[in-house]
Amino acid sequence: MTEPQTPRDPLTVHVPLDGDRAYDIRIGRGLIDAAGAQVAALGGRRAAIVTDRTVGALYADRLRESLMRAGLDAGVVTVAPGEGSKSYAGYAQVCDGLLALKVERGDLVVALGGGVVGDLAGFAAATLRRGVRFVQVPTSLLAQVDSSVGGKTGINAPLGKNLIGAFHQPRLVLADTAALDTLSEREMRAGYAEVAKYGLIADSGFFDWCEANWRGIFAGGPEREAAVASCCRAKAAVVTRDEREDGERALLNLGHTFGHALERLAGYDPDRLVHGEAVAIGLALAFRFSARLGLCAGQDAGRVANHLALAGLPTRLQAIPGGSGDAAAILDAMAQDKKVRDGALTFILARGIGQSFIAPGVDRAEVAAFLQDELASGTGA
């Protein structure tokens, strides 16, 4: 892939799935206020917004007014912010709220928020009346580059993250990059872990570009739209080839086998660890584990950790407030990962930057020894 171009106007990335399931991802500033006409063009009488209290206070009225100007009956369902809403109780709350708004099968659910809201609203839409169409309006960097694209929806279970869910593709994604201006520095950093991930999976040139341009992404320059579009193109290509994660789509989980386990052990407490921070630690661990196995150079593992740390992200287990538990606890949490097959751990490992691969049946003893060494050494980021 060539390095991203610096855009001046909103960009469109097409996801060419079969038949009427194909959809567009539109990327640019001001798309929330212009959403009404684009959503109305999909058909239906109602567009029910699902959001959380934090995002809703900033954007729900603006989005609702835009939808109503386009002739849609628009209501709002609001949940508490944070990973805790991706639960059985949160799912029930959203479903009951959508039914109270009289959402029918021909209507639309509009997810306005970050990854939690997108996953939760998408799962509710997938199951409400056995399937209602939905639109993603992601307002976090993490959601714009990753979770809003590809149709993965779901909630967490007490035993692990995203274990209850469905594949349900959106009909449209509107990534308003101006919404990122209101994110905290921590939320921007967390989202950036997913940006860097795309270079580490299969595009070393994009990782090079990120090393040179990450500050522009944070500052809201044209590099922001360029990065979001590049990540969406990469994900769209993978999703088109492997929609239901039967093969190469698992590569998109680089860093997540470690990361999801760490989130669970932190009790999904955002004061301790948010998803992007867990992914950053997971990415660094995946590369250090690959180097330990002799798959990639230690220099590559160091380069990955150094770049993530420069962007303000944690790269060590010791960086988690309250700790991560011992090696046995981390392994036990990993055993609930969605990629486990017949009880065997599957990791995404790397032969170098941009050279990731699926590694099924990784020896648990090797992982345990690696984790014990990681816990015994290294502090700081």
mmCIF file of C-alpha atoms in Angstrom:
data_model
loop_
_atom_site.group_PDB
_atom_site.id
_atom_site.type_symbol
_atom_site.label_atom_id
_atom_site.label_comp_id
_atom_site.label_asym_id
_atom_site.label_seq_id
_atom_site.Cartn_x
_atom_site.Cartn_y
_atom_site.Cartn_z
ATOM 1 C CA MET A 1 0.000 0.000 0.000
ATOM 2 C CA THR A 2 1.312 3.450 -0.824
ATOM 3 C CA GLU A 3 1.502 5.950 1.993
ATOM 4 C CA PRO A 4 -1.706 7.888 2.709
ATOM 5 C CA GLN A 5 -2.427 11.005 0.729
ATOM 6 C CA THR A 6 -3.290 14.192 2.610
ATOM 7 C CA PRO A 7 -6.985 14.842 1.888
ATOM 8 C CA ARG A 8 -8.674 18.232 1.512
ATOM 9 C CA ASP A 9 -12.264 17.002 1.180
ATOM 10 C CA PRO A 10 -14.264 14.223 2.879
ATOM 11 C CA LEU A 11 -13.170 10.773 1.763
ATOM 12 C CA THR A 12 -15.211 7.671 0.997
ATOM 13 C CA VAL A 13 -14.048 4.099 1.522
ATOM 14 C CA HIS A 14 -16.313 1.435 0.011
ATOM 15 C CA VAL A 15 -16.830 -1.972 1.622
ATOM 16 C CA PRO A 16 -17.842 -4.162 -1.363
ATOM 17 C CA LEU A 17 -19.728 -6.989 0.304
ATOM 18 C CA ASP A 18 -22.167 -9.076 -1.715
ATOM 19 C CA GLY A 19 -25.461 -7.605 -2.879
ATOM 20 C CA ASP A 20 -27.159 -4.909 -0.840
ATOM 21 C CA ARG A 21 -24.837 -5.470 2.122
ATOM 22 C CA ALA A 22 -22.144 -3.268 0.558
ATOM 23 C CA TYR A 23 -21.746 0.092 2.287
ATOM 24 C CA ASP A 24 -19.688 3.258 2.406
ATOM 25 C CA ILE A 25 -17.480 4.699 5.133
ATOM 26 C CA ARG A 26 -17.440 8.501 4.882
ATOM 27 C CA ILE A 27 -14.608 10.334 6.610
ATOM 28 C CA GLY A 28 -14.329 14.075 7.216
ATOM 29 C CA ARG A 29 -15.166 17.007 9.440
ATOM 30 C CA GLY A 30 -18.773 18.065 10.044
ATOM 31 C CA LEU A 31 -20.481 14.810 9.088
ATOM 32 C CA ILE A 32 -22.671 14.663 12.201
ATOM 33 C CA ASP A 33 -24.482 17.875 11.265
ATOM 34 C CA ALA A 34 -24.879 16.640 7.679
ATOM 35 C CA ALA A 35 -25.959 13.111 8.612
ATOM 36 C CA GLY A 36 -29.719 13.508 8.113
ATOM 37 C CA ALA A 37 -29.877 13.407 4.331
ATOM 38 C CA GLN A 38 -27.412 10.516 4.115
ATOM 39 C CA VAL A 39 -29.287 8.415 6.675
ATOM 40 C CA ALA A 40 -32.689 9.269 5.196
ATOM 41 C CA ALA A 41 -31.470 8.064 1.799
ATOM 42 C CA LEU A 42 -31.315 4.554 3.275
ATOM 43 C CA GLY A 43 -35.099 4.527 3.730
ATOM 44 C CA GLY A 44 -37.315 4.017 6.758
ATOM 45 C CA ARG A 45 -39.464 6.304 8.885
ATOM 46 C CA ARG A 46 -37.484 6.275 12.125
ATOM 47 C CA ALA A 47 -33.837 6.561 13.112
ATOM 48 C CA ALA A 48 -33.340 5.768 16.795
ATOM 49 C CA ILE A 49 -30.052 7.061 18.205
ATOM 50 C CA VAL A 50 -28.195 4.965 20.784
ATOM 51 C CA THR A 51 -25.507 6.875 22.666
ATOM 52 C CA ASP A 52 -23.938 7.270 26.092
ATOM 53 C CA ARG A 53 -24.343 10.201 28.476
ATOM 54 C CA THR A 54 -20.965 11.743 27.699
ATOM 55 C CA VAL A 55 -21.227 11.653 23.906
ATOM 56 C CA GLY A 56 -24.943 12.342 23.979
ATOM 57 C CA ALA A 57 -24.442 15.614 25.826
ATOM 58 C CA LEU A 58 -22.153 16.781 23.027
ATOM 59 C CA TYR A 59 -23.752 15.462 19.862
ATOM 60 C CA ALA A 60 -27.136 13.751 20.336
ATOM 61 C CA ASP A 61 -29.241 16.901 19.878
ATOM 62 C CA ARG A 62 -27.262 17.929 16.794
ATOM 63 C CA LEU A 63 -27.616 14.505 15.201
ATOM 64 C CA ARG A 64 -31.309 14.248 16.106
ATOM 65 C CA GLU A 65 -32.024 17.670 14.610
ATOM 66 C CA SER A 66 -30.227 16.714 11.401
ATOM 67 C CA LEU A 67 -32.260 13.505 11.150
ATOM 68 C CA MET A 68 -35.524 15.330 11.803
ATOM 69 C CA ARG A 69 -34.739 17.992 9.191
ATOM 70 C CA ALA A 70 -34.433 15.107 6.726
ATOM 71 C CA GLY A 71 -37.942 13.938 7.627
ATOM 72 C CA LEU A 72 -37.088 11.108 10.010
ATOM 73 C CA ASP A 73 -38.756 10.485 13.356
ATOM 74 C CA ALA A 74 -35.737 10.427 15.688
ATOM 75 C CA GLY A 75 -35.555 9.407 19.341
ATOM 76 C CA VAL A 76 -32.628 8.755 21.679
ATOM 77 C CA VAL A 77 -31.676 5.846 23.952
ATOM 78 C CA THR A 78 -28.890 6.724 26.417
ATOM 79 C CA VAL A 79 -26.678 4.372 28.428
ATOM 80 C CA ALA A 80 -23.930 4.942 30.965
ATOM 81 C CA PRO A 81 -20.472 5.565 29.478
ATOM 82 C CA GLY A 82 -17.842 2.863 29.738
ATOM 83 C CA GLU A 83 -17.280 -0.839 29.193
ATOM 84 C CA GLY A 84 -19.774 -1.704 31.919
ATOM 85 C CA SER A 85 -22.636 -0.954 29.525
ATOM 86 C CA LYS A 86 -21.497 -3.763 27.206
ATOM 87 C CA SER A 87 -23.324 -6.248 29.415
ATOM 88 C CA TYR A 88 -26.507 -8.283 29.568
ATOM 89 C CA ALA A 89 -28.128 -5.450 31.518
ATOM 90 C CA GLY A 90 -26.953 -2.805 29.036
ATOM 91 C CA TYR A 91 -28.202 -4.894 26.115
ATOM 92 C CA ALA A 92 -31.628 -5.255 27.749
ATOM 93 C CA GLN A 93 -31.760 -1.515 28.416
ATOM 94 C CA VAL A 94 -31.045 -0.675 24.781
ATOM 95 C CA CYS A 95 -33.482 -3.233 23.395
ATOM 96 C CA ASP A 96 -36.255 -2.038 25.718
ATOM 97 C CA GLY A 97 -35.510 1.567 24.791
ATOM 98 C CA LEU A 98 -35.662 0.850 21.062
ATOM 99 C CA LEU A 99 -38.921 -1.036 21.444
ATOM 100 C CA ALA A 100 -40.355 1.867 23.460
ATOM 101 C CA LEU A 101 -39.489 4.122 20.492
ATOM 102 C CA LYS A 102 -41.472 1.694 18.289
ATOM 103 C CA VAL A 103 -38.509 0.834 16.076
ATOM 104 C CA GLU A 104 -39.700 -1.490 13.316
ATOM 105 C CA ARG A 105 -37.773 -3.775 10.967
ATOM 106 C CA GLY A 106 -37.791 -1.129 8.228
ATOM 107 C CA ASP A 107 -36.334 1.535 10.504
ATOM 108 C CA LEU A 108 -32.744 2.326 11.485
ATOM 109 C CA VAL A 109 -30.697 2.239 14.660
ATOM 110 C CA VAL A 110 -27.926 4.873 14.732
ATOM 111 C CA ALA A 111 -24.942 4.161 17.007
ATOM 112 C CA LEU A 112 -23.464 7.484 18.158
ATOM 113 C CA GLY A 113 -20.337 6.996 20.248
ATOM 114 C CA GLY A 114 -17.198 4.965 20.683
ATOM 115 C CA GLY A 115 -16.599 1.258 20.423
ATOM 116 C CA VAL A 116 -18.775 0.334 23.397
ATOM 117 C CA VAL A 117 -21.842 2.068 21.996
ATOM 118 C CA GLY A 118 -21.189 0.762 18.484
ATOM 119 C CA ASP A 119 -20.854 -2.848 19.643
ATOM 120 C CA LEU A 120 -23.851 -2.622 21.966
ATOM 121 C CA ALA A 121 -26.198 -0.803 19.574
ATOM 122 C CA GLY A 122 -25.122 -3.046 16.699
ATOM 123 C CA PHE A 123 -25.881 -6.202 18.689
ATOM 124 C CA ALA A 124 -29.261 -4.816 19.725
ATOM 125 C CA ALA A 125 -29.992 -4.009 16.064
ATOM 126 C CA ALA A 126 -28.894 -7.496 14.997
ATOM 127 C CA THR A 127 -31.376 -9.164 17.318
ATOM 128 C CA LEU A 128 -34.249 -6.682 17.667
ATOM 129 C CA ARG A 129 -37.216 -8.027 15.673
ATOM 130 C CA ARG A 130 -34.670 -10.546 14.290
ATOM 131 C CA GLY A 131 -32.678 -7.849 12.569
ATOM 132 C CA VAL A 132 -32.929 -4.080 12.105
ATOM 133 C CA ARG A 133 -30.609 -2.023 9.915
ATOM 134 C CA PHE A 134 -28.125 0.245 11.614
ATOM 135 C CA VAL A 135 -25.706 3.101 10.977
ATOM 136 C CA GLN A 136 -22.420 3.730 12.760
ATOM 137 C CA VAL A 137 -21.489 7.307 13.735
ATOM 138 C CA PRO A 138 -18.214 6.661 15.598
ATOM 139 C CA THR A 139 -16.926 9.490 17.774
ATOM 140 C CA SER A 140 -13.639 8.014 19.054
ATOM 141 C CA LEU A 141 -10.449 7.378 17.107
ATOM 142 C CA LEU A 142 -10.551 3.708 18.067
ATOM 143 C CA ALA A 143 -14.079 3.319 16.724
ATOM 144 C CA GLN A 144 -13.398 5.273 13.547
ATOM 145 C CA VAL A 145 -10.398 3.181 12.524
ATOM 146 C CA ASP A 146 -11.543 -0.206 13.770
ATOM 147 C CA SER A 147 -14.663 -1.193 15.675
ATOM 148 C CA SER A 148 -17.250 0.666 13.546
ATOM 149 C CA VAL A 149 -16.170 -1.203 10.395
ATOM 150 C CA GLY A 150 -16.697 -4.864 9.656
ATOM 151 C CA GLY A 151 -19.951 -5.813 11.358
ATOM 152 C CA LYS A 152 -18.693 -7.291 14.630
ATOM 153 C CA THR A 153 -21.221 -6.520 17.355
ATOM 154 C CA GLY A 154 -21.575 -7.837 20.857
ATOM 155 C CA ILE A 155 -21.367 -7.588 24.605
ATOM 156 C CA ASN A 156 -19.051 -8.900 27.293
ATOM 157 C CA ALA A 157 -19.738 -11.875 29.536
ATOM 158 C CA PRO A 158 -18.368 -12.348 33.056
ATOM 159 C CA LEU A 159 -15.929 -14.901 31.616
ATOM 160 C CA GLY A 160 -14.538 -12.694 28.863
ATOM 161 C CA LYS A 161 -14.786 -9.856 26.401
ATOM 162 C CA ASN A 162 -17.058 -9.940 23.325
ATOM 163 C CA LEU A 163 -18.131 -13.532 23.921
ATOM 164 C CA ILE A 164 -21.803 -12.790 23.141
ATOM 165 C CA GLY A 165 -22.484 -11.223 19.752
ATOM 166 C CA ALA A 166 -23.332 -11.416 16.083
ATOM 167 C CA PHE A 167 -21.977 -10.384 12.714
ATOM 168 C CA HIS A 168 -24.271 -7.574 11.561
ATOM 169 C CA GLN A 169 -22.924 -5.131 8.982
ATOM 170 C CA PRO A 170 -23.849 -1.436 9.157
ATOM 171 C CA ARG A 171 -25.536 0.200 6.184
ATOM 172 C CA LEU A 172 -23.384 3.329 6.473
ATOM 173 C CA VAL A 173 -20.479 4.608 8.576
ATOM 174 C CA LEU A 174 -20.068 8.364 9.127
ATOM 175 C CA ALA A 175 -16.700 9.115 10.733
ATOM 176 C CA ASP A 176 -16.780 12.785 11.736
ATOM 177 C CA THR A 177 -13.141 13.526 12.506
ATOM 178 C CA ALA A 178 -14.095 16.835 14.162
ATOM 179 C CA ALA A 179 -15.638 14.755 16.976
ATOM 180 C CA LEU A 180 -12.129 13.656 17.911
ATOM 181 C CA ASP A 181 -11.344 17.245 18.926
ATOM 182 C CA THR A 182 -13.348 16.692 22.123
ATOM 183 C CA LEU A 183 -11.557 13.491 23.162
ATOM 184 C CA SER A 184 -9.217 13.481 26.107
ATOM 185 C CA GLU A 185 -5.541 12.937 25.413
ATOM 186 C CA ARG A 186 -5.845 9.495 26.983
ATOM 187 C CA GLU A 187 -8.696 8.504 24.651
ATOM 188 C CA MET A 188 -6.737 9.698 21.613
ATOM 189 C CA ARG A 189 -3.704 7.708 22.699
ATOM 190 C CA ALA A 190 -5.842 4.622 23.234
ATOM 191 C CA GLY A 191 -7.303 4.915 19.750
ATOM 192 C CA TYR A 192 -3.871 5.393 18.269
ATOM 193 C CA ALA A 193 -2.885 1.875 19.354
ATOM 194 C CA GLU A 194 -5.349 0.535 16.776
ATOM 195 C CA VAL A 195 -3.935 2.861 14.104
ATOM 196 C CA ALA A 196 -0.397 1.580 14.653
ATOM 197 C CA LYS A 197 -1.724 -1.986 14.650
ATOM 198 C CA TYR A 198 -2.607 -1.785 10.956
ATOM 199 C CA GLY A 199 0.990 -1.050 10.038
ATOM 200 C CA LEU A 200 2.237 -3.864 12.243
ATOM 201 C CA ILE A 201 -0.109 -6.437 10.709
ATOM 202 C CA ALA A 202 0.763 -6.220 7.029
ATOM 203 C CA ASP A 203 1.996 -2.768 5.989
ATOM 204 C CA SER A 204 5.430 -1.717 7.194
ATOM 205 C CA GLY A 205 5.220 1.390 4.982
ATOM 206 C CA PHE A 206 2.178 2.582 6.895
ATOM 207 C CA PHE A 207 3.993 2.013 10.198
ATOM 208 C CA ASP A 208 6.882 4.110 8.833
ATOM 209 C CA TRP A 209 4.343 6.822 7.962
ATOM 210 C CA CYS A 210 2.842 6.636 11.454
ATOM 211 C CA GLU A 211 6.251 7.104 13.055
ATOM 212 C CA ALA A 212 6.697 10.293 11.023
ATOM 213 C CA ASN A 213 3.125 11.658 11.248
ATOM 214 C CA TRP A 214 1.491 10.538 14.498
ATOM 215 C CA ARG A 215 1.645 14.011 16.016
ATOM 216 C CA GLY A 216 -0.464 15.387 13.145
ATOM 217 C CA ILE A 217 -3.123 12.756 13.837
ATOM 218 C CA PHE A 218 -3.317 13.874 17.472
ATOM 219 C CA ALA A 219 -3.278 17.571 16.547
ATOM 220 C CA GLY A 220 -6.180 17.272 14.107
ATOM 221 C CA GLY A 221 -4.255 18.054 10.948
ATOM 222 C CA PRO A 222 -5.027 16.453 7.575
ATOM 223 C CA GLU A 223 -2.962 13.475 8.738
ATOM 224 C CA ARG A 224 -5.976 12.506 10.855
ATOM 225 C CA GLU A 225 -8.276 11.904 7.876
ATOM 226 C CA ALA A 226 -5.427 10.219 6.016
ATOM 227 C CA ALA A 227 -4.837 7.775 8.861
ATOM 228 C CA VAL A 228 -8.528 6.966 9.385
ATOM 229 C CA ALA A 229 -9.025 6.352 5.667
ATOM 230 C CA SER A 230 -5.941 4.141 5.407
ATOM 231 C CA CYS A 231 -7.009 1.999 8.349
ATOM 232 C CA CYS A 232 -10.553 1.699 7.002
ATOM 233 C CA ARG A 233 -9.271 0.671 3.559
ATOM 234 C CA ALA A 234 -7.105 -2.004 5.126
ATOM 235 C CA LYS A 235 -9.915 -3.343 7.281
ATOM 236 C CA ALA A 236 -12.463 -3.200 4.451
ATOM 237 C CA ALA A 237 -10.161 -5.300 2.266
ATOM 238 C CA VAL A 238 -9.777 -7.960 4.949
ATOM 239 C CA VAL A 239 -13.484 -7.999 5.841
ATOM 240 C CA THR A 240 -14.446 -8.397 2.191
ATOM 241 C CA ARG A 241 -12.218 -11.469 1.886
ATOM 242 C CA ASP A 242 -13.083 -12.987 5.274
ATOM 243 C CA GLU A 243 -16.248 -11.479 6.703
ATOM 244 C CA ARG A 244 -16.847 -13.986 9.497
ATOM 245 C CA GLU A 245 -13.272 -14.422 10.710
ATOM 246 C CA ASP A 246 -12.794 -17.909 9.307
ATOM 247 C CA GLY A 247 -9.210 -17.117 8.291
ATOM 248 C CA GLU A 248 -7.140 -13.972 7.750
ATOM 249 C CA ARG A 249 -9.523 -11.619 9.581
ATOM 250 C CA ALA A 250 -8.073 -13.048 12.784
ATOM 251 C CA LEU A 251 -4.935 -11.037 11.954
ATOM 252 C CA LEU A 252 -6.845 -7.913 12.968
ATOM 253 C CA ASN A 253 -6.626 -9.273 16.528
ATOM 254 C CA LEU A 254 -2.871 -8.676 16.726
ATOM 255 C CA GLY A 255 -2.214 -7.766 20.369
ATOM 256 C CA HIS A 256 -5.752 -8.619 21.413
ATOM 257 C CA THR A 257 -5.189 -12.110 22.860
ATOM 258 C CA PHE A 258 -3.018 -10.538 25.535
ATOM 259 C CA GLY A 259 -5.058 -7.320 25.619
ATOM 260 C CA HIS A 260 -8.491 -8.846 26.172
ATOM 261 C CA ALA A 261 -7.140 -11.008 28.989
ATOM 262 C CA LEU A 262 -5.651 -7.937 30.674
ATOM 263 C CA GLU A 263 -8.948 -6.059 30.374
ATOM 264 C CA ARG A 264 -10.778 -8.901 32.039
ATOM 265 C CA LEU A 265 -8.234 -9.077 34.867
ATOM 266 C CA ALA A 266 -8.591 -5.319 35.363
ATOM 267 C CA GLY A 267 -12.327 -5.835 35.765
ATOM 268 C CA TYR A 268 -13.027 -3.624 32.712
ATOM 269 C CA ASP A 269 -12.299 -0.715 35.034
ATOM 270 C CA PRO A 270 -11.439 2.338 32.882
ATOM 271 C CA ASP A 271 -9.552 3.904 35.781
ATOM 272 C CA ARG A 272 -7.108 1.014 35.507
ATOM 273 C CA LEU A 273 -7.085 0.115 31.823
ATOM 274 C CA VAL A 274 -9.013 1.039 28.679
ATOM 275 C CA HIS A 275 -9.155 -1.089 25.555
ATOM 276 C CA GLY A 276 -6.558 0.774 23.515
ATOM 277 C CA GLU A 277 -4.077 0.690 26.383
ATOM 278 C CA ALA A 278 -4.601 -3.054 26.706
ATOM 279 C CA VAL A 279 -4.029 -3.404 22.958
ATOM 280 C CA ALA A 280 -0.817 -1.370 23.176
ATOM 281 C CA ILE A 281 0.543 -3.657 25.889
ATOM 282 C CA GLY A 282 -0.661 -6.628 23.847
ATOM 283 C CA LEU A 283 1.117 -5.413 20.711
ATOM 284 C CA ALA A 284 4.381 -4.969 22.591
ATOM 285 C CA LEU A 285 3.980 -8.394 24.220
ATOM 286 C CA ALA A 286 3.173 -10.069 20.887
ATOM 287 C CA PHE A 287 6.360 -8.708 19.338
ATOM 288 C CA ARG A 288 8.513 -9.512 22.368
ATOM 289 C CA PHE A 289 7.061 -13.047 22.448
ATOM 290 C CA SER A 290 7.747 -13.396 18.712
ATOM 291 C CA ALA A 291 11.337 -12.284 19.292
ATOM 292 C CA ARG A 292 11.697 -14.753 22.170
ATOM 293 C CA LEU A 293 10.547 -17.558 19.848
ATOM 294 C CA GLY A 294 13.119 -16.495 17.279
ATOM 295 C CA LEU A 295 10.472 -15.391 14.783
ATOM 296 C CA CYS A 296 11.462 -11.735 14.529
ATOM 297 C CA ALA A 297 14.387 -9.540 15.443
ATOM 298 C CA GLY A 298 14.570 -8.075 18.909
ATOM 299 C CA GLN A 299 15.210 -4.751 17.182
ATOM 300 C CA ASP A 300 11.709 -4.874 15.687
ATOM 301 C CA ALA A 301 10.157 -5.602 19.078
ATOM 302 C CA GLY A 302 12.069 -2.676 20.547
ATOM 303 C CA ARG A 303 10.998 -0.370 17.732
ATOM 304 C CA VAL A 304 7.330 -1.231 18.292
ATOM 305 C CA ALA A 305 7.500 -0.633 22.040
ATOM 306 C CA ASN A 306 9.483 2.585 21.617
ATOM 307 C CA HIS A 307 6.975 4.065 19.174
ATOM 308 C CA LEU A 308 3.975 3.180 21.326
ATOM 309 C CA ALA A 309 5.700 4.630 24.397
ATOM 310 C CA LEU A 310 6.558 7.820 22.476
ATOM 311 C CA ALA A 311 2.841 8.202 21.711
ATOM 312 C CA GLY A 312 2.147 7.919 25.455
ATOM 313 C CA LEU A 313 0.951 4.308 25.558
ATOM 314 C CA PRO A 314 1.857 1.595 28.082
ATOM 315 C CA THR A 315 3.895 -1.360 26.842
ATOM 316 C CA ARG A 316 4.541 -3.333 30.047
ATOM 317 C CA LEU A 317 2.366 -5.376 32.394
ATOM 318 C CA GLN A 318 3.752 -3.339 35.287
ATOM 319 C CA ALA A 319 2.111 -0.207 33.856
ATOM 320 C CA ILE A 320 -1.385 -1.458 34.767
ATOM 321 C CA PRO A 321 -2.547 0.223 38.001
ATOM 322 C CA GLY A 322 -3.200 -2.499 40.547
ATOM 323 C CA GLY A 323 -1.232 -5.040 38.553
ATOM 324 C CA SER A 324 -2.156 -7.698 36.018
ATOM 325 C CA GLY A 325 -2.209 -10.814 38.162
ATOM 326 C CA ASP A 326 0.321 -13.628 37.878
ATOM 327 C CA ALA A 327 1.144 -15.666 34.782
ATOM 328 C CA ALA A 328 -1.414 -18.347 35.672
ATOM 329 C CA ALA A 329 -4.208 -15.769 35.963
ATOM 330 C CA ILE A 330 -3.323 -14.215 32.598
ATOM 331 C CA LEU A 331 -3.237 -17.651 30.952
ATOM 332 C CA ASP A 332 -6.595 -18.536 32.470
ATOM 333 C CA ALA A 333 -8.102 -15.315 31.100
ATOM 334 C CA MET A 334 -6.612 -16.066 27.678
ATOM 335 C CA ALA A 335 -8.363 -19.451 27.677
ATOM 336 C CA GLN A 336 -11.657 -17.606 27.080
ATOM 337 C CA ASP A 337 -10.338 -15.859 23.960
ATOM 338 C CA LYS A 338 -12.587 -16.255 20.907
ATOM 339 C CA LYS A 339 -9.687 -17.699 18.889
ATOM 340 C CA VAL A 340 -9.244 -20.694 21.218
ATOM 341 C CA ARG A 341 -9.805 -23.948 19.285
ATOM 342 C CA ASP A 342 -10.175 -27.286 21.086
ATOM 343 C CA GLY A 343 -8.665 -25.666 24.154
ATOM 344 C CA ALA A 344 -5.464 -24.648 22.324
ATOM 345 C CA LEU A 345 -4.282 -21.034 22.347
ATOM 346 C CA THR A 346 -4.067 -19.191 19.038
ATOM 347 C CA PHE A 347 -1.888 -16.086 18.842
ATOM 348 C CA ILE A 348 -1.180 -13.522 16.182
ATOM 349 C CA LEU A 349 2.608 -13.380 16.026
ATOM 350 C CA ALA A 350 5.064 -11.589 13.748
ATOM 351 C CA ARG A 351 8.124 -12.302 11.638
ATOM 352 C CA GLY A 352 8.787 -8.579 11.546
ATOM 353 C CA ILE A 353 6.968 -5.254 11.290
ATOM 354 C CA GLY A 354 4.194 -5.705 8.747
ATOM 355 C CA GLN A 355 4.646 -9.496 8.736
ATOM 356 C CA SER A 356 2.067 -10.879 11.150
ATOM 357 C CA PHE A 357 0.628 -14.377 10.921
ATOM 358 C CA ILE A 358 -1.814 -16.685 12.695
ATOM 359 C CA ALA A 359 -0.072 -19.121 15.052
ATOM 360 C CA PRO A 360 -2.451 -21.865 16.235
ATOM 361 C CA GLY A 361 -1.654 -24.256 19.041
ATOM 362 C CA VAL A 362 0.990 -22.177 20.808
ATOM 363 C CA ASP A 363 2.558 -24.110 23.688
ATOM 364 C CA ARG A 364 1.057 -22.942 26.984
ATOM 365 C CA ALA A 365 4.326 -23.638 28.788
ATOM 366 C CA GLU A 366 6.143 -21.260 26.418
ATOM 367 C CA VAL A 367 3.544 -18.559 27.086
ATOM 368 C CA ALA A 368 3.695 -19.115 30.841
ATOM 369 C CA ALA A 369 7.478 -18.841 30.902
ATOM 370 C CA PHE A 370 7.357 -15.678 28.802
ATOM 371 C CA LEU A 371 4.764 -14.066 31.066
ATOM 372 C CA GLN A 372 6.730 -14.961 34.194
ATOM 373 C CA ASP A 373 9.819 -13.282 32.733
ATOM 374 C CA GLU A 374 7.768 -10.240 31.684
ATOM 375 C CA LEU A 375 6.369 -9.894 35.196
ATOM 376 C CA ALA A 376 9.816 -10.231 36.727
ATOM 377 C CA SER A 377 11.511 -7.654 34.526
ATOM 378 C CA GLY A 378 10.844 -4.225 33.092
ATOM 379 C CA THR A 379 9.111 -1.222 34.530
ATOM 380 C CA GLY A 380 8.085 2.130 33.130
ATOM 381 C CA ALA A 381 5.950 2.354 30.005
#
